[in-house]
C-alpha cells in the first residue's frame, strides 16, 4: 500500500514531471542551437545524451530510494565516511600470557634479589 504514489498529470508523479520538464528545458534548446553547426543527427544524439541523466533521475528507484538518494549514499560511503574500521576483539588469552610473563619476570627478579642478599649475609 505504501508503494502507491500519487499521480499529478498524465499519470506521472510530481517528481517525474519536474525531471522530464527540466530534461526538455535543457535538451530541446541544445538541439535547436546546435543543429546548424553539428548537423541534425549528431545534434539529436547529443541531445539524447544530455537528457538521459534527467530521465534516469525521474524513473530509477530501488528499494524505495530515488536515484539521487542512492548516489548520495554511495558518495558518502566511498568519500565522506572514514575507510574500513576493522573490528578488534579483546584477546583475553594474550592478556593472560602477558600477566604470566610479568609474574615470571617478577619472580626471577625476586630470586636474584634474594640470592644477592644471601651472598651479602654470607660475606659478613
PDB file of C-alpha atoms in Angstrom:
ATOM      1  CA  UNK A   1       0.000   0.000   0.000  1.00  0.00           C
ATOM      2  CA  UNK A   2       2.856   2.411   0.735  1.00  0.00           C
ATOM      3  CA  UNK A   3       4.350   1.878  -2.725  1.00  0.00           C
ATOM      4  CA  UNK A   4       1.386   3.638  -4.379  1.00  0.00           C
ATOM      5  CA  UNK A   5       2.357   7.123  -5.485  1.00  0.00           C
ATOM      6  CA  UNK A   6       0.022   9.989  -6.178  1.00  0.00           C
ATOM      7  CA  UNK A   7      -0.133  10.924  -9.844  1.00  0.00           C
ATOM      8  CA  UNK A   8      -0.351  14.584 -10.767  1.00  0.00           C
ATOM      9  CA  UNK A   9      -0.808  14.805 -14.529  1.00  0.00           C
ATOM     10  CA  UNK A  10      -0.606  12.393 -17.466  1.00  0.00           C
ATOM     11  CA  UNK A  11      -0.277   9.520 -14.979  1.00  0.00           C
ATOM     12  CA  UNK A  12       3.132  10.886 -13.863  1.00  0.00           C
ATOM     13  CA  UNK A  13       4.275  11.797 -10.388  1.00  0.00           C
ATOM     14  CA  UNK A  14       5.384  15.298  -9.475  1.00  0.00           C
ATOM     15  CA  UNK A  15       8.989  14.122  -9.426  1.00  0.00           C
ATOM     16  CA  UNK A  16       8.731  12.656 -12.934  1.00  0.00           C
ATOM     17  CA  UNK A  17       7.078  15.803 -14.280  1.00  0.00           C
ATOM     18  CA  UNK A  18       9.840  18.002 -12.860  1.00  0.00           C
ATOM     19  CA  UNK A  19      12.617  15.781 -14.238  1.00  0.00           C
ATOM     20  CA  UNK A  20      11.024  15.379 -17.685  1.00  0.00           C
ATOM     21  CA  UNK A  21      10.324  19.121 -17.843  1.00  0.00           C
ATOM     22  CA  UNK A  22      13.896  20.010 -16.951  1.00  0.00           C
ATOM     23  CA  UNK A  23      15.166  17.456 -19.497  1.00  0.00           C
ATOM     24  CA  UNK A  24      13.091  19.171 -22.157  1.00  0.00           C
ATOM     25  CA  UNK A  25      14.173  22.618 -20.982  1.00  0.00           C
ATOM     26  CA  UNK A  26      17.832  21.631 -21.377  1.00  0.00           C
ATOM     27  CA  UNK A  27      17.694  19.235 -24.343  1.00  0.00           C
ATOM     28  CA  UNK A  28      15.407  20.998 -26.823  1.00  0.00           C
ATOM     29  CA  UNK A  29      17.252  24.369 -26.791  1.00  0.00           C
ATOM     30  CA  UNK A  30      20.524  22.459 -27.100  1.00  0.00           C
ATOM     31  CA  UNK A  31      19.224  20.727 -30.225  1.00  0.00           C
ATOM     32  CA  UNK A  32      17.840  23.937 -31.725  1.00  0.00           C
ATOM     33  CA  UNK A  33      21.073  25.874 -31.223  1.00  0.00           C
ATOM     34  CA  UNK A  34      23.475  23.126 -32.338  1.00  0.00           C
ATOM     35  CA  UNK A  35      21.701  21.533 -35.309  1.00  0.00           C
ATOM     36  CA  UNK A  36      23.125  24.134 -37.722  1.00  0.00           C
ATOM     37  CA  UNK A  37      26.727  23.606 -36.556  1.00  0.00           C
ATOM     38  CA  UNK A  38      26.802  19.850 -35.923  1.00  0.00           C
ATOM     39  CA  UNK A  39      24.057  18.581 -38.199  1.00  0.00           C
ATOM     40  CA  UNK A  40      20.753  17.101 -37.157  1.00  0.00           C
ATOM     41  CA  UNK A  41      21.954  13.567 -36.485  1.00  0.00           C
ATOM     42  CA  UNK A  42      24.894  14.479 -34.237  1.00  0.00           C
ATOM     43  CA  UNK A  43      22.893  17.197 -32.529  1.00  0.00           C
ATOM     44  CA  UNK A  44      19.989  14.844 -31.780  1.00  0.00           C
ATOM     45  CA  UNK A  45      22.334  12.172 -30.397  1.00  0.00           C
ATOM     46  CA  UNK A  46      23.988  14.727 -28.138  1.00  0.00           C
ATOM     47  CA  UNK A  47      20.567  15.991 -27.056  1.00  0.00           C
ATOM     48  CA  UNK A  48      19.559  12.460 -26.041  1.00  0.00           C
ATOM     49  CA  UNK A  49      22.841  12.040 -24.160  1.00  0.00           C
ATOM     50  CA  UNK A  50      22.255  15.303 -22.300  1.00  0.00           C
ATOM     51  CA  UNK A  51      18.660  14.369 -21.432  1.00  0.00           C
ATOM     52  CA  UNK A  52      19.419  10.813 -20.208  1.00  0.00           C
ATOM     53  CA  UNK A  53      20.531  11.815 -16.690  1.00  0.00           C
ATOM     54  CA  UNK A  54      17.231  13.631 -16.173  1.00  0.00           C
ATOM     55  CA  UNK A  55      15.287  10.555 -17.308  1.00  0.00           C
ATOM     56  CA  UNK A  56      17.400   8.412 -15.007  1.00  0.00           C
ATOM     57  CA  UNK A  57      16.626  10.673 -12.038  1.00  0.00           C
ATOM     58  CA  UNK A  58      12.915  10.583 -12.906  1.00  0.00           C
ATOM     59  CA  UNK A  59      12.495   6.840 -13.353  1.00  0.00           C
ATOM     60  CA  UNK A  60      15.098   4.962 -11.284  1.00  0.00           C
ATOM     61  CA  UNK A  61      14.108   3.807  -7.843  1.00  0.00           C
ATOM     62  CA  UNK A  62      15.499   0.903  -5.846  1.00  0.00           C
ATOM     63  CA  UNK A  63      14.130  -0.300  -2.505  1.00  0.00           C
ATOM     64  CA  UNK A  64      12.100   2.887  -2.195  1.00  0.00           C
ATOM     65  CA  UNK A  65      15.097   5.198  -2.628  1.00  0.00           C
ATOM     66  CA  UNK A  66      15.244   7.599  -5.595  1.00  0.00           C
ATOM     67  CA  UNK A  67      18.405   7.810  -7.712  1.00  0.00           C
ATOM     68  CA  UNK A  68      19.871  10.935  -6.102  1.00  0.00           C
ATOM     69  CA  UNK A  69      19.470   9.442  -2.625  1.00  0.00           C
ATOM     70  CA  UNK A  70      21.302   6.285  -3.757  1.00  0.00           C
ATOM     71  CA  UNK A  71      24.045   8.391  -5.383  1.00  0.00           C
ATOM     72  CA  UNK A  72      24.387  10.458  -2.203  1.00  0.00           C
ATOM     73  CA  UNK A  73      24.679   7.310  -0.090  1.00  0.00           C
ATOM     74  CA  UNK A  74      27.316   5.903  -2.465  1.00  0.00           C
ATOM     75  CA  UNK A  75      29.367   9.137  -2.331  1.00  0.00           C
ATOM     76  CA  UNK A  76      29.058   9.258   1.442  1.00  0.00           C
ATOM     77  CA  UNK A  77      30.177   5.640   1.756  1.00  0.00           C
ATOM     78  CA  UNK A  78      33.170   5.990  -0.584  1.00  0.00           C
ATOM     79  CA  UNK A  79      34.466   9.500   0.131  1.00  0.00           C
ATOM     80  CA  UNK A  80      32.898  11.243   3.129  1.00  0.00           C
ATOM     81  CA  UNK A  81      32.936   8.498   5.758  1.00  0.00           C
ATOM     82  CA  UNK A  82      36.274   7.147   7.005  1.00  0.00           C
ATOM     83  CA  UNK A  83      37.546   3.938   5.476  1.00  0.00           C
ATOM     84  CA  UNK A  84      37.357   0.419   6.797  1.00  0.00           C
ATOM     85  CA  UNK A  85      37.032   0.235  10.520  1.00  0.00           C
ATOM     86  CA  UNK A  86      38.150  -3.263  11.418  1.00  0.00           C
ATOM     87  CA  UNK A  87      36.590  -4.982  14.362  1.00  0.00           C
ATOM     88  CA  UNK A  88      39.189  -5.590  17.028  1.00  0.00           C
ATOM     89  CA  UNK A  89      38.261  -8.007  19.737  1.00  0.00           C
ATOM     90  CA  UNK A  90      39.868  -8.143  23.117  1.00  0.00           C
ATOM     91  CA  UNK A  91      42.213 -11.127  23.173  1.00  0.00           C
ATOM     92  CA  UNK A  92      41.921 -12.449  26.719  1.00  0.00           C
ATOM     93  CA  UNK A  93      44.403 -15.258  26.086  1.00  0.00           C
ATOM     94  CA  UNK A  94      47.102 -12.729  25.133  1.00  0.00           C
ATOM     95  CA  UNK A  95      46.406 -10.753  28.308  1.00  0.00           C
ATOM     96  CA  UNK A  96      46.755 -13.913  30.400  1.00  0.00           C
ATOM     97  CA  UNK A  97      50.044 -14.701  28.650  1.00  0.00           C
ATOM     98  CA  UNK A  98      51.333 -11.186  29.363  1.00  0.00           C
ATOM     99  CA  UNK A  99      50.324 -11.436  33.020  1.00  0.00           C
ATOM    100  CA  UNK A 100      52.059 -14.806  33.303  1.00  0.00           C
ATOM    101  CA  UNK A 101      55.184 -13.394  31.645  1.00  0.00           C
ATOM    102  CA  UNK A 102      55.207 -10.438  34.063  1.00  0.00           C
ATOM    103  CA  UNK A 103      54.665 -12.783  37.032  1.00  0.00           C
ATOM    104  CA  UNK A 104      57.614 -14.966  35.960  1.00  0.00           C
ATOM    105  CA  UNK A 105      59.811 -11.911  35.419  1.00  0.00           C
ATOM    106  CA  UNK A 106      58.939 -10.586  38.874  1.00  0.00           C
ATOM    107  CA  UNK A 107      59.631 -13.998  40.375  1.00  0.00           C
ATOM    108  CA  UNK A 108      63.052 -14.130  38.664  1.00  0.00           C
ATOM    109  CA  UNK A 109      63.912 -10.637  39.905  1.00  0.00           C
ATOM    110  CA  UNK A 110      62.874 -11.604  43.441  1.00  0.00           C
ATOM    111  CA  UNK A 111      65.025 -14.720  43.239  1.00  0.00           C
ATOM    112  CA  UNK A 112      68.011 -12.656  42.045  1.00  0.00           C
ATOM    113  CA  UNK A 113      67.469 -10.145  44.810  1.00  0.00           C
ATOM    114  CA  UNK A 114      67.156 -12.963  47.352  1.00  0.00           C
ATOM    115  CA  UNK A 115      70.373 -14.645  46.180  1.00  0.00           C
ATOM    116  CA  UNK A 116      72.251 -11.324  46.382  1.00  0.00           C
ATOM    117  CA  UNK A 117      71.039 -10.861  49.952  1.00  0.00           C
ATOM    118  CA  UNK A 118      72.189 -14.349  50.837  1.00  0.00           C
ATOM    119  CA  UNK A 119      75.618 -13.668  49.334  1.00  0.00           C
ATOM    120  CA  UNK A 120      75.920 -10.406  51.279  1.00  0.00           C
ATOM    121  CA  UNK A 121      74.969 -12.042  54.555  1.00  0.00           C
ATOM    122  CA  UNK A 122      77.406 -14.888  53.889  1.00  0.00           C
ATOM    123  CA  UNK A 123      80.285 -12.420  53.343  1.00  0.00           C
ATOM    124  CA  UNK A 124      79.720 -10.658  56.629  1.00  0.00           C
TER     125      UNK A 124
END
